[in-house]
Amino acid sequence: MRHSAFNPKAAVVIGVFSISTSAIFVRLATEASASILANYRLLFAVLLLLPFILFHYKHEIKRISTKNWWLSILAGTFLALYFILWFESLHYTSIASSVVLISLQPLLAFIGTYFLFGERFSSAAIISIFIVLLGGLIIGSGDFQLSGNALFGDMLALLGAIAVTIYFLSGQHVRKKVSLITYTFIVYGISAILLTLFNIIRQENFFSYPADHWWIFIALAIIPTFLGHSLFNWSLKWLSTSTISMAVVFEPIGASILAFLILNEAPTWSQFLGGTIIVFGLFLFILSTSRKDKVTISTKNYK
């Protein structure tokens, strides 16, 4: 395989930094609801993808089967739900707690494949699950002592992790038949439509936002999405999936550092300890399952 003109490892570093900004942007957009933030992030992402679809991939859309359309609708529904839950959680709990709980997706996906496809647990995977659970309990107990709102935010983040896991599992079959760009365009489009209807029903404000909020909406579509996960997907041509998966686990660390530097939000001792334990458990989990194709962190554009 020929070498890349751009260092794939450098691309991964840029990708980790980029996805770490997502929670920061959400916290900065103080006048927009979670559903509006999700709506505009996905809408602008769809608009950015539209030229590629029109000029290079529109033939794929015509060949998608009815079954794959229904699976895409299911995936789009849970992607929209994921963004609402995660973004809403950031209004109640710390960035450190929210992002680390969202990062449980690969572990939840593995549990899902166990029930759906009979995937077996290795002893190391079981140990890593208990380590992650311990970290989650430490974060939850600390946030409960901090305030009931913080614990509520943790629960929203955990529900968001479940929602994005269902999105991931429901889209697996479609991704084997459709290119990443086409699949992303369809699922983002479905999510954007559903979120628009949801916001209309709730009578949300669509337009009266300050100029900096519109830049945040655009930045959410570009930085964590295209400079984040798209770079991960590009890097897979030269780096292993387990390497990318390991890199993605650094997102909670990056997000926590940015939260401290930009928002002056320092994690509590329980968030630091619990988050460290969860990250360690996820590293162990990925190492123990790196030879299995199904058990990797999804590099799709959902962060």
XYZ file of C-alpha atoms in Angstrom:
303
model
C 0.000 0.000 0.000
C 1.412 3.392 -0.947
C 2.305 5.879 1.757
C 0.082 8.828 2.528
C 1.264 12.347 1.722
C -0.113 13.358 5.128
C 0.893 11.491 8.278
C -2.100 9.317 9.337
C -1.034 9.492 12.989
C -1.071 13.289 12.820
C -4.559 13.056 11.302
C -5.682 10.934 14.263
C -4.306 13.509 16.716
C -6.235 16.255 14.889
C -9.309 14.018 14.917
C -9.145 13.463 18.682
C -8.814 17.204 19.310
C -11.698 17.911 16.915
C -14.189 15.514 18.499
C -13.208 16.828 21.933
C -14.615 20.246 20.991
C -18.202 19.050 20.542
C -19.250 19.356 24.194
C -17.516 22.735 24.478
C -19.500 24.165 21.556
C -22.744 22.887 23.060
C -21.981 24.495 26.417
C -21.095 27.816 24.742
C -24.431 27.991 22.869
C -26.351 29.032 25.957
C -29.437 30.358 24.120
C -30.127 27.280 21.993
C -31.928 24.161 23.184
C -30.433 20.698 22.782
C -32.842 19.843 19.963
C -32.037 23.043 18.041
C -28.288 22.438 18.390
C -28.724 18.887 17.118
C -31.022 20.088 14.328
C -28.602 22.666 12.937
C -25.524 20.475 13.374
C -27.076 17.740 11.253
C -28.697 20.144 8.795
C -25.428 21.946 8.051
C -23.619 18.602 7.801
C -26.178 17.449 5.206
C -25.710 20.666 3.227
C -21.933 20.176 3.254
C -22.339 16.611 1.988
C -24.890 17.513 -0.687
C -22.400 18.486 -3.467
C -20.550 15.167 -3.071
C -23.833 13.273 -3.316
C -25.040 15.174 -6.387
C -21.810 14.801 -8.335
C -20.440 11.445 -7.187
C -22.840 9.295 -5.171
C -26.448 9.917 -6.259
C -26.453 6.617 -8.196
C -26.069 4.755 -4.882
C -29.229 6.242 -3.408
C -31.305 4.818 -6.260
C -30.039 1.291 -5.534
C -30.814 1.179 -1.811
C -33.283 -1.587 -0.940
C -36.508 -1.067 1.024
C -35.062 -2.978 3.973
C -32.000 -0.733 4.093
C -34.199 2.363 3.906
C -36.131 1.193 6.981
C -32.880 0.424 8.804
C -31.592 3.868 7.858
C -34.773 5.480 9.217
C -34.300 3.533 12.456
C -30.665 4.623 12.634
C -31.589 8.254 11.905
C -34.262 8.214 14.614
C -31.865 7.003 17.286
C -29.126 9.344 16.101
C -31.499 12.284 16.609
C -32.475 10.927 20.028
C -28.803 10.500 20.917
C -27.954 14.109 20.138
C -30.934 15.428 22.120
C -30.069 13.297 25.162
C -26.341 14.021 25.090
C -26.644 17.752 24.439
C -29.339 18.029 27.124
C -27.127 16.178 29.618
C -24.513 18.925 29.238
C -27.014 21.388 30.735
C -27.114 19.391 33.988
C -23.826 17.597 34.552
C -20.167 18.316 33.938
C -18.503 17.870 30.563
C -16.154 15.302 32.129
C -19.018 13.111 33.390
C -21.150 13.458 30.269
C -18.434 12.711 27.719
C -16.965 9.757 29.584
C -20.417 8.157 29.970
C -21.157 8.684 26.269
C -17.858 6.913 25.543
C -19.361 3.669 26.880
C -20.802 3.080 23.383
C -18.264 0.400 22.298
C -18.897 -1.627 25.421
C -22.674 -1.313 25.040
C -22.337 -2.283 21.377
C -20.494 -5.429 22.388
C -23.238 -6.316 24.859
C -25.749 -5.715 22.054
C -23.899 -8.088 19.724
C -23.954 -10.687 22.509
C -27.756 -10.674 22.612
C -28.294 -10.173 18.873
C -25.530 -12.280 17.354
C -24.337 -14.527 20.179
C -20.945 -12.814 20.454
C -18.974 -14.452 23.257
C -17.374 -12.584 26.142
C -13.697 -13.221 26.850
C -12.546 -13.179 30.473
C -10.675 -9.913 29.843
C -13.825 -8.345 28.352
C -15.848 -9.364 31.426
C -13.206 -7.879 33.726
C -13.191 -4.658 31.716
C -16.985 -4.430 31.999
C -16.787 -4.611 35.791
C -14.004 -1.997 35.800
C -16.151 0.351 33.705
C -19.160 -0.263 35.970
C -17.024 0.612 38.997
C -15.963 3.863 37.354
C -19.573 4.663 36.502
C -20.670 4.052 40.091
C -17.950 6.373 41.398
C -19.031 9.149 39.016
C -22.717 8.604 39.802
C -22.254 8.589 43.574
C -20.074 11.683 43.469
C -22.494 13.573 41.226
C -25.433 12.525 43.424
C -23.684 14.070 46.430
C -22.935 17.135 44.311
C -26.569 17.643 43.220
C -29.604 15.780 41.944
C -29.321 17.693 38.672
C -25.823 16.334 38.054
C -27.030 12.756 38.535
C -29.961 13.466 36.192
C -27.478 14.702 33.592
C -25.462 11.502 34.045
C -28.585 9.448 33.387
C -29.319 11.439 30.216
C -25.744 10.821 29.021
C -26.087 7.100 29.730
C -29.384 6.988 27.819
C -27.597 8.832 25.021
C -24.924 6.131 24.960
C -27.671 3.502 24.636
C -29.322 5.471 21.824
C -26.090 5.840 19.843
C -25.418 2.130 20.325
C -28.791 1.291 18.756
C -27.943 3.723 15.938
C -24.637 1.936 15.427
C -26.110 -1.576 15.475
C -29.082 -0.741 13.227
C -26.796 0.816 10.623
C -24.213 -1.992 10.484
C -26.029 -3.913 7.751
C -26.579 -0.802 5.618
C -22.925 0.265 5.887
C -21.862 -3.041 4.312
C -23.934 -2.214 1.218
C -23.566 1.575 0.972
C -20.556 3.900 0.998
C -19.837 5.951 4.117
C -20.682 9.299 2.486
C -24.023 8.073 1.111
C -24.982 6.388 4.374
C -24.004 9.438 6.416
C -25.946 11.759 4.110
C -29.101 9.627 4.334
C -29.009 9.106 8.091
C -28.125 12.729 8.831
C -30.900 13.831 6.491
C -33.459 11.613 8.215
C -32.324 12.864 11.633
C -32.477 16.495 10.495
C -36.030 16.039 9.184
C -37.184 14.359 12.399
C -35.547 17.033 14.544
C -37.127 19.795 12.462
C -40.585 18.259 12.982
C -39.840 17.806 16.691
C -38.788 21.444 17.054
C -41.837 22.670 15.133
C -44.124 20.715 17.461
C -42.310 22.171 20.475
C -42.505 25.641 18.881
C -38.776 26.142 19.270
C -37.097 29.309 18.086
C -35.370 28.568 14.751
C -33.865 31.912 13.784
C -33.514 34.509 16.555
C -30.002 33.682 17.721
C -26.932 35.904 18.080
C -24.246 35.691 15.377
C -21.848 33.659 17.534
C -24.481 30.901 17.853
C -24.680 30.525 14.073
C -20.918 30.108 13.977
C -21.245 27.451 16.683
C -23.904 25.610 14.652
C -21.570 25.580 11.630
C -18.541 24.674 13.744
C -20.392 21.659 15.180
C -21.007 20.414 11.656
C -17.424 20.954 10.507
C -14.971 20.411 13.369
C -16.131 17.348 15.378
C -17.869 15.815 12.351
C -15.621 16.295 9.323
C -12.298 17.165 10.967
C -13.029 14.529 13.613
C -14.601 11.296 12.527
C -14.009 11.775 8.808
C -10.258 11.920 9.504
C -10.575 8.709 11.515
C -12.247 7.009 8.575
C -9.544 8.307 6.221
C -6.809 7.057 8.579
C -8.234 3.520 8.526
C -6.571 3.095 5.127
C -3.169 3.131 6.853
C -3.837 2.389 10.526
C -5.613 -0.512 12.236
C -9.132 -0.183 13.609
C -7.877 -0.930 17.128
C -5.400 1.978 16.855
C -8.227 4.348 15.900
C -10.396 2.920 18.678
C -7.657 3.558 21.223
C -7.345 7.139 20.009
C -11.095 7.815 20.298
C -10.980 6.842 23.984
C -8.883 9.955 24.568
C -11.911 12.155 23.782
C -13.065 12.425 27.429
C -9.547 13.511 28.393
C -9.390 16.099 25.613
C -12.879 17.400 26.368
C -12.096 17.701 30.085
C -8.885 19.635 29.389
C -10.701 22.009 27.013
C -13.509 22.457 29.560
C -10.942 23.510 32.156
C -9.046 25.858 29.819
C -12.070 27.462 28.108
C -14.886 27.191 30.667
C -12.812 26.976 33.852
C -14.678 23.738 34.648
C -12.494 21.426 36.705
C -13.682 17.839 37.363
C -14.415 16.816 40.943
C -12.345 14.081 42.557
C -15.084 11.495 41.880
C -15.369 12.524 38.231
C -11.583 12.374 37.817
C -11.248 9.010 39.573
C -14.323 7.447 37.970
C -13.431 8.787 34.539
C -9.866 7.465 34.818
C -11.165 4.027 35.789
C -13.641 4.010 32.879
C -10.961 5.037 30.359
C -8.679 2.287 31.706
C -11.538 -0.222 31.447
C -12.247 0.826 27.862
C -8.578 0.443 26.940
C -8.596 -3.062 28.413
C -11.841 -3.842 26.630
C -10.486 -2.732 23.231
C -7.253 -4.664 23.728
C -9.191 -7.802 24.634
C -11.458 -7.538 21.575
C -9.135 -5.979 18.992
C -9.103 -9.154 16.904
C -12.865 -9.171 16.552
C -14.303 -7.164 13.659
C -17.571 -6.415 15.407
C -16.068 -5.081 18.597
C -14.591 -1.695 17.777
C -15.500 1.858 18.493
C -17.607 3.109 15.638
C -15.805 5.728 13.559
C -19.042 6.980 12.073
C -19.841 10.658 12.356
C -21.913 10.815 15.532
C -19.923 12.851 18.016
